[in-house]
Short mmCIF file of C-alpha atoms in Angstrom, two decimals:
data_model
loop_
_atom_site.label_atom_id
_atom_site.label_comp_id
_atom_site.label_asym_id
_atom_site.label_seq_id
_atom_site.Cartn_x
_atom_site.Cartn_y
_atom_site.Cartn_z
CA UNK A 1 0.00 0.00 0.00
CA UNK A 2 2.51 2.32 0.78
CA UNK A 3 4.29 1.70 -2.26
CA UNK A 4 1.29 2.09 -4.30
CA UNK A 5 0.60 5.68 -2.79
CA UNK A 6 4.74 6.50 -3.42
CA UNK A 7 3.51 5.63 -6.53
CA UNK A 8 0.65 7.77 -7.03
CA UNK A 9 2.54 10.70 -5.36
CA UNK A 10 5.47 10.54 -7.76
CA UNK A 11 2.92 10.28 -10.83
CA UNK A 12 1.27 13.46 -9.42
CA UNK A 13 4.38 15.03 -9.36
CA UNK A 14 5.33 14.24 -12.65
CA UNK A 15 2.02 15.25 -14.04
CA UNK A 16 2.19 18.55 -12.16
CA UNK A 17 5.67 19.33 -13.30
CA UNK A 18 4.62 18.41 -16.78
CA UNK A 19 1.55 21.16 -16.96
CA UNK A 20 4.59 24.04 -15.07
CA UNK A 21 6.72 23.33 -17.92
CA UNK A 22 3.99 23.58 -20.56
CA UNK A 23 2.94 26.48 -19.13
CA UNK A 24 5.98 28.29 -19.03
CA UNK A 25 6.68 27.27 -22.64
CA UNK A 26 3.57 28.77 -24.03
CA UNK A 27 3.81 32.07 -22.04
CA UNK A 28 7.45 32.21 -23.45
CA UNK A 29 6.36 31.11 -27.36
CA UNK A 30 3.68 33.86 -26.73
CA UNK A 31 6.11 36.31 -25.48
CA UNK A 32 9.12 35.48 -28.21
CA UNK A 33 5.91 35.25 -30.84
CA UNK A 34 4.96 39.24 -29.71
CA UNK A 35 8.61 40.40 -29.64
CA UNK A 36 9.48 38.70 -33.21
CA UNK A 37 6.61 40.31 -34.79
CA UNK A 38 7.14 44.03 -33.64
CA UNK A 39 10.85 44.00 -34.45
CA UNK A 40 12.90 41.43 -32.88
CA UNK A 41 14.54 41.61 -29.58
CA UNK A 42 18.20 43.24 -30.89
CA UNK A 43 16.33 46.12 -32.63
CA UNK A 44 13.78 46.86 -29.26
CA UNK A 45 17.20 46.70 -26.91
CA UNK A 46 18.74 49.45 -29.33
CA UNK A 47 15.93 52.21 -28.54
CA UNK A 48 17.52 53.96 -25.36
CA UNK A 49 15.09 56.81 -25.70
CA UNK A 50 11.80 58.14 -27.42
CA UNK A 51 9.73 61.45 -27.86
CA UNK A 52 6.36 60.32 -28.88
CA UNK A 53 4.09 63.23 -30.16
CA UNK A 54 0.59 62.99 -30.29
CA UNK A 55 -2.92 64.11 -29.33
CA UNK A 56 -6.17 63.64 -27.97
CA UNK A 57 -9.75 65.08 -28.06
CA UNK A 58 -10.91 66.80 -25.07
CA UNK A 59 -14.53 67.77 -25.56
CA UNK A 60 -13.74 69.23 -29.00
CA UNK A 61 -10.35 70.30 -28.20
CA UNK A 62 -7.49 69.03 -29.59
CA UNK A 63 -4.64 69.07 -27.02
CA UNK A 64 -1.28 68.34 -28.29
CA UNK A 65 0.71 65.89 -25.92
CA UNK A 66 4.79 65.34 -25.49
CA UNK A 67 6.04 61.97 -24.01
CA UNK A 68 9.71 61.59 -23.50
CA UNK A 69 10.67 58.32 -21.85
CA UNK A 70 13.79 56.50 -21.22
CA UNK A 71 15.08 54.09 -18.99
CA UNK A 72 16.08 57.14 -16.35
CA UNK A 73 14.16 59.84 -17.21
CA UNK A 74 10.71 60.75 -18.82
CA UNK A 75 8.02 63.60 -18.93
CA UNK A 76 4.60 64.34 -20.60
CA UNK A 77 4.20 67.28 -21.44
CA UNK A 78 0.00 68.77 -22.09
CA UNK A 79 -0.57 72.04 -24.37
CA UNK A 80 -3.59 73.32 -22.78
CA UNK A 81 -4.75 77.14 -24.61
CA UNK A 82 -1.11 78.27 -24.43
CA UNK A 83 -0.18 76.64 -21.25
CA UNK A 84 1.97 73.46 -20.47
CA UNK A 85 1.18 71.46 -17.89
CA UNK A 86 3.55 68.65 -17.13
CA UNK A 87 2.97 65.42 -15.51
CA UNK A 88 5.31 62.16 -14.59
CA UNK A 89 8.63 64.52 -15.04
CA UNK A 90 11.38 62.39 -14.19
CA UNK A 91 15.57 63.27 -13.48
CA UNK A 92 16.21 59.88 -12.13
CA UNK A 93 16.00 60.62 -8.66
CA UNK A 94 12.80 63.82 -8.32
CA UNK A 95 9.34 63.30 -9.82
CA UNK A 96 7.20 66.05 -10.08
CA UNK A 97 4.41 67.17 -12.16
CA UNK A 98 2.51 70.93 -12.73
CA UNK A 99 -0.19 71.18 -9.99
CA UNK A 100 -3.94 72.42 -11.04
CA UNK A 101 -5.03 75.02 -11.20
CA UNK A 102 -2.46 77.02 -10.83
CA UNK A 103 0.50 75.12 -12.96
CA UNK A 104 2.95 75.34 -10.32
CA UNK A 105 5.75 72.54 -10.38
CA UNK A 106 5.29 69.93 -7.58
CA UNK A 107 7.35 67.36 -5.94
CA UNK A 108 5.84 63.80 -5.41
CA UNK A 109 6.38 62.11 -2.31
CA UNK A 110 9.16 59.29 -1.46
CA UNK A 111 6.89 56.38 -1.83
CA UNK A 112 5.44 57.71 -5.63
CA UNK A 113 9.25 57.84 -6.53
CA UNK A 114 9.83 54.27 -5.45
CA UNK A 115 6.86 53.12 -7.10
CA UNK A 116 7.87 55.08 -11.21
CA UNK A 117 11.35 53.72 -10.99
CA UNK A 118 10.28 50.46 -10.59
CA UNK A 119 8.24 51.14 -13.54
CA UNK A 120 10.20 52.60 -15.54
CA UNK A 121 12.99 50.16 -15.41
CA UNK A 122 10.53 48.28 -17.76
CA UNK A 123 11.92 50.67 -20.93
CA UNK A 124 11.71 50.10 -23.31
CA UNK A 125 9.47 46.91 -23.68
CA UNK A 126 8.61 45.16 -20.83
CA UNK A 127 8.86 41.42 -22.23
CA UNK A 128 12.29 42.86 -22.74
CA UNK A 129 13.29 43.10 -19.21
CA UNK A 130 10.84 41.87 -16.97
CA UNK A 131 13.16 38.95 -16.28
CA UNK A 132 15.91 41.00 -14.99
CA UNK A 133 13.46 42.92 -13.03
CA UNK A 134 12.44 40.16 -11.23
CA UNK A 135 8.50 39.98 -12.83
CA UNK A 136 7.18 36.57 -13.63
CA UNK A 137 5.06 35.81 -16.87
CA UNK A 138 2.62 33.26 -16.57
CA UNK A 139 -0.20 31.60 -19.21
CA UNK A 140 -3.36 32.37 -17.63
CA UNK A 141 -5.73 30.70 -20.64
CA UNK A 142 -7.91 32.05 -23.70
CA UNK A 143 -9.94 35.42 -23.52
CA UNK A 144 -12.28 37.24 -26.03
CA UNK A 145 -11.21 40.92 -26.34
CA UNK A 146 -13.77 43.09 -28.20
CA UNK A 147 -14.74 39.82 -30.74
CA UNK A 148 -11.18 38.72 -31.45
CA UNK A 149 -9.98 35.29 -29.84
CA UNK A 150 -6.44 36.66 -27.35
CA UNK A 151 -3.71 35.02 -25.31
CA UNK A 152 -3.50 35.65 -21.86
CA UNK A 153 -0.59 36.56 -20.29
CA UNK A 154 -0.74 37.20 -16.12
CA UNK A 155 2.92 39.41 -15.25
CA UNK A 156 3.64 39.89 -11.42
CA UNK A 157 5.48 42.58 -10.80
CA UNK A 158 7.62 44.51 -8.32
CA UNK A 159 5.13 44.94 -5.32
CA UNK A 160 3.49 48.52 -5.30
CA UNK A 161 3.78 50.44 -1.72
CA UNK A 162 0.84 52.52 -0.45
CA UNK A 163 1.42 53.92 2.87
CA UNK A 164 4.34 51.51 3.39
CA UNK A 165 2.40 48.29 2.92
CA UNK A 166 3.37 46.04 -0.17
CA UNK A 167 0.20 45.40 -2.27
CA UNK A 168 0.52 42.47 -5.06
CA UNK A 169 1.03 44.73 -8.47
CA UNK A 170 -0.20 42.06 -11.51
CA UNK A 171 -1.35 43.35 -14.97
CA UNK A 172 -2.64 40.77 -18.12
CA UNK A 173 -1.54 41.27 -21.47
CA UNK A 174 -3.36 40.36 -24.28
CA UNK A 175 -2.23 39.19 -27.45
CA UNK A 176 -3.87 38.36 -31.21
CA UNK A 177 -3.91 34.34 -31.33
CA UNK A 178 -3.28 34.78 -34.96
CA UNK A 179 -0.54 36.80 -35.15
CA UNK A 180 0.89 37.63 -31.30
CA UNK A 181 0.09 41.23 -31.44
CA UNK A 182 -0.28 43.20 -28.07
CA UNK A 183 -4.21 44.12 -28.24
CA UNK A 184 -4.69 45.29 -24.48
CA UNK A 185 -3.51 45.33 -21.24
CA UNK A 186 -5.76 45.21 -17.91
CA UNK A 187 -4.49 46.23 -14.86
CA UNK A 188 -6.44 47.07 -11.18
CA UNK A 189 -6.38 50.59 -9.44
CA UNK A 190 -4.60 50.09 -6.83
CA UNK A 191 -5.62 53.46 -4.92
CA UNK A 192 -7.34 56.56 -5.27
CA UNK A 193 -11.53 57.19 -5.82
CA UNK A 194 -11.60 54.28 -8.70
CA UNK A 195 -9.59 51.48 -6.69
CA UNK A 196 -10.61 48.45 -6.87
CA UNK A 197 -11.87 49.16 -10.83
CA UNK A 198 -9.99 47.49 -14.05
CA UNK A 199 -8.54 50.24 -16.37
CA UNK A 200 -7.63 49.11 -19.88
CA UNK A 201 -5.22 50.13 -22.49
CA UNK A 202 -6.13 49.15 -25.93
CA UNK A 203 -3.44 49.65 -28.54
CA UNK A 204 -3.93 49.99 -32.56
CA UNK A 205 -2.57 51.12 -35.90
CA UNK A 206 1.06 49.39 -35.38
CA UNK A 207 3.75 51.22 -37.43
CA UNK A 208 7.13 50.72 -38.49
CA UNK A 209 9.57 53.09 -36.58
CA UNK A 210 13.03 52.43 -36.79
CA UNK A 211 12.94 48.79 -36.95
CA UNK A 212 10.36 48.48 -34.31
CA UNK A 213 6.35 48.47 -34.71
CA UNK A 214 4.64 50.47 -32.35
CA UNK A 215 0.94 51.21 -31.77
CA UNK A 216 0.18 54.56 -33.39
CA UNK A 217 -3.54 54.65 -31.07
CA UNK A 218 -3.75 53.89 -27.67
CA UNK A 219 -7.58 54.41 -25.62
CA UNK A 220 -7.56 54.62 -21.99
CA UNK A 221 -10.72 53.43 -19.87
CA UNK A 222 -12.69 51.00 -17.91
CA UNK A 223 -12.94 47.68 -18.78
CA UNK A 224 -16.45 46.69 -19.75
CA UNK A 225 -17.57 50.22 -20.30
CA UNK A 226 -17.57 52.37 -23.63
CA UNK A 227 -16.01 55.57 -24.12
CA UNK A 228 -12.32 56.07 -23.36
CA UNK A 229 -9.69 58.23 -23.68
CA UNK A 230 -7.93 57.94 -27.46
CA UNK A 231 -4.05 59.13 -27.58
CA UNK A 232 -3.23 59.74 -31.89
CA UNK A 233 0.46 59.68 -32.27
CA UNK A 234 2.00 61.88 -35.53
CA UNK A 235 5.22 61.27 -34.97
CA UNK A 236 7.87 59.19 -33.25
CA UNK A 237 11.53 60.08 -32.44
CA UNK A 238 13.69 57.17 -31.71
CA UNK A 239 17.25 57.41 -29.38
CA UNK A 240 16.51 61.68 -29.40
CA UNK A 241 19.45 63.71 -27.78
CA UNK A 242 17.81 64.50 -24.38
CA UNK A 243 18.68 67.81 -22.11
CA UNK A 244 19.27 67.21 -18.66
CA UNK A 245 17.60 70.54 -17.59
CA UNK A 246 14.37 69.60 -19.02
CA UNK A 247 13.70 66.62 -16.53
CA UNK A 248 15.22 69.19 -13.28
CA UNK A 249 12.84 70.71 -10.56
CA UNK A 250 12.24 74.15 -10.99
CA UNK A 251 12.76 75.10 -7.78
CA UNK A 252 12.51 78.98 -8.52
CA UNK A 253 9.26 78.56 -10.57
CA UNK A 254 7.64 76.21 -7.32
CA UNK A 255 8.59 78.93 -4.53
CA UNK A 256 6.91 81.61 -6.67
#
């Protein structure tokens, strides 16, 4: 008897070992499948910066938008009737973003920074890196996003702190079945009035930029719900010569 149940345990084992390694292998054939088909993994490692301009419709009004982002420092940058307000501005060790209404430069908190360098450490494609960074990618089954038949991909990633607790930071990718093209990603708010809710990015129009396809719309919203937010990019620059000064604190401007 107790041989037969050494026996069971060990085919168990097997079994269970079996379905980890399958697993692994499709979230990897998924992931190599995505990175192939946008460009190829040399090419994405050779972007070390990009200024993405682009726009979006605000109740009629077309607001011109600025994203630099790099593996140490990034900014957005919002053209809004002559004024700029900036948001997610980034040195590599200050964040800080214009505050409303009055446009004043603001400094985020300690725990903010800790929580944008881990993210953007993920530059500049996260199925590039999130090894290194310690994520894991796992297979998480079949979906059906907007009537087209996706991969699922379930990434855990560095823990995000609010108010010094650790709180499990997991987003799912989405990918074409036919062709491994990133659809979508969902990912929980973690804090603020809409925690607890499912925001998704949608991405669309892929173009060639440098040797690397990139989504040329991106819509911002809840999942489920209609509407959203719709970024149009013009114009990509790839690996731009970046000014330090850009990304500093105005510390003049902020004691005004």
């Amino acid at each position: 008897m107790k041989q037969f149940k050494l026996q069971g345990l060990l085919l168990t084992a097997t079994i269970l070992f079996s379905i980890n390694t399958l697993t692994s292998q499709t979230a990897e054939e998924i992931i190599d499948g995505y990175l192939e088909v946008i460009g190829g993994v040399e090419a994405i490692q050779n972007v070390e910066g990009v200024i993405i301009n682009a726009s979006a419709n605000q109740g009629g009004l077309e607001l011109p938008i600025e994203i630099v982002s790099s593996k140490n420092r990034s900014s957005i940058t919002i053209s809004i009737q002559g004024q700029e307000l900036k948001d997610g501005v980034f040195d590599g060790e200050v964040l800080w973003s214009s505050g409303f209404p009055d446009f004043k430069p603001v400094k985020s908190d300690e725990e903010d920074v800790i929580n944008f360098k881990n993210e953007i450490q993920e530059f500049p494609d996260v199925f590039v890196t999130y090894k290194d960074l310690g994520y894991t990618a796992e297979f998480d089954g079949t979906d059906d996003f907007e009537g087209t038949e996706v991969y699922k991909i379930k990434m855990t990633k560095t823990p995000y702190l609010i108010d010094g607790e650790e709180n499990p930071n997991i987003d799912y990718y989405l990918f074409d079945m036919d062709n491994y093209v990133l659809l979508a990603v969902w990912s929980e708010m973690l804090e603020g009035p809409g925690k607890g809710a499912v925001i998704q990015q949608s991405f669309s129009d892929y173009q060639e930029v440098e040797g690397v396809y990139y989504p040329f719309s991106l819509t911002f919203g809840a999942k489920g719900q209609p509407g959203g937010q719709t970024f149009v990019v013009q114009s990509m620059e790839i690996n731009p010569e970046l000014d330090d000064s850009d990304f500093k604190f105005p510390e003049e401007e902020s004691q005004e």
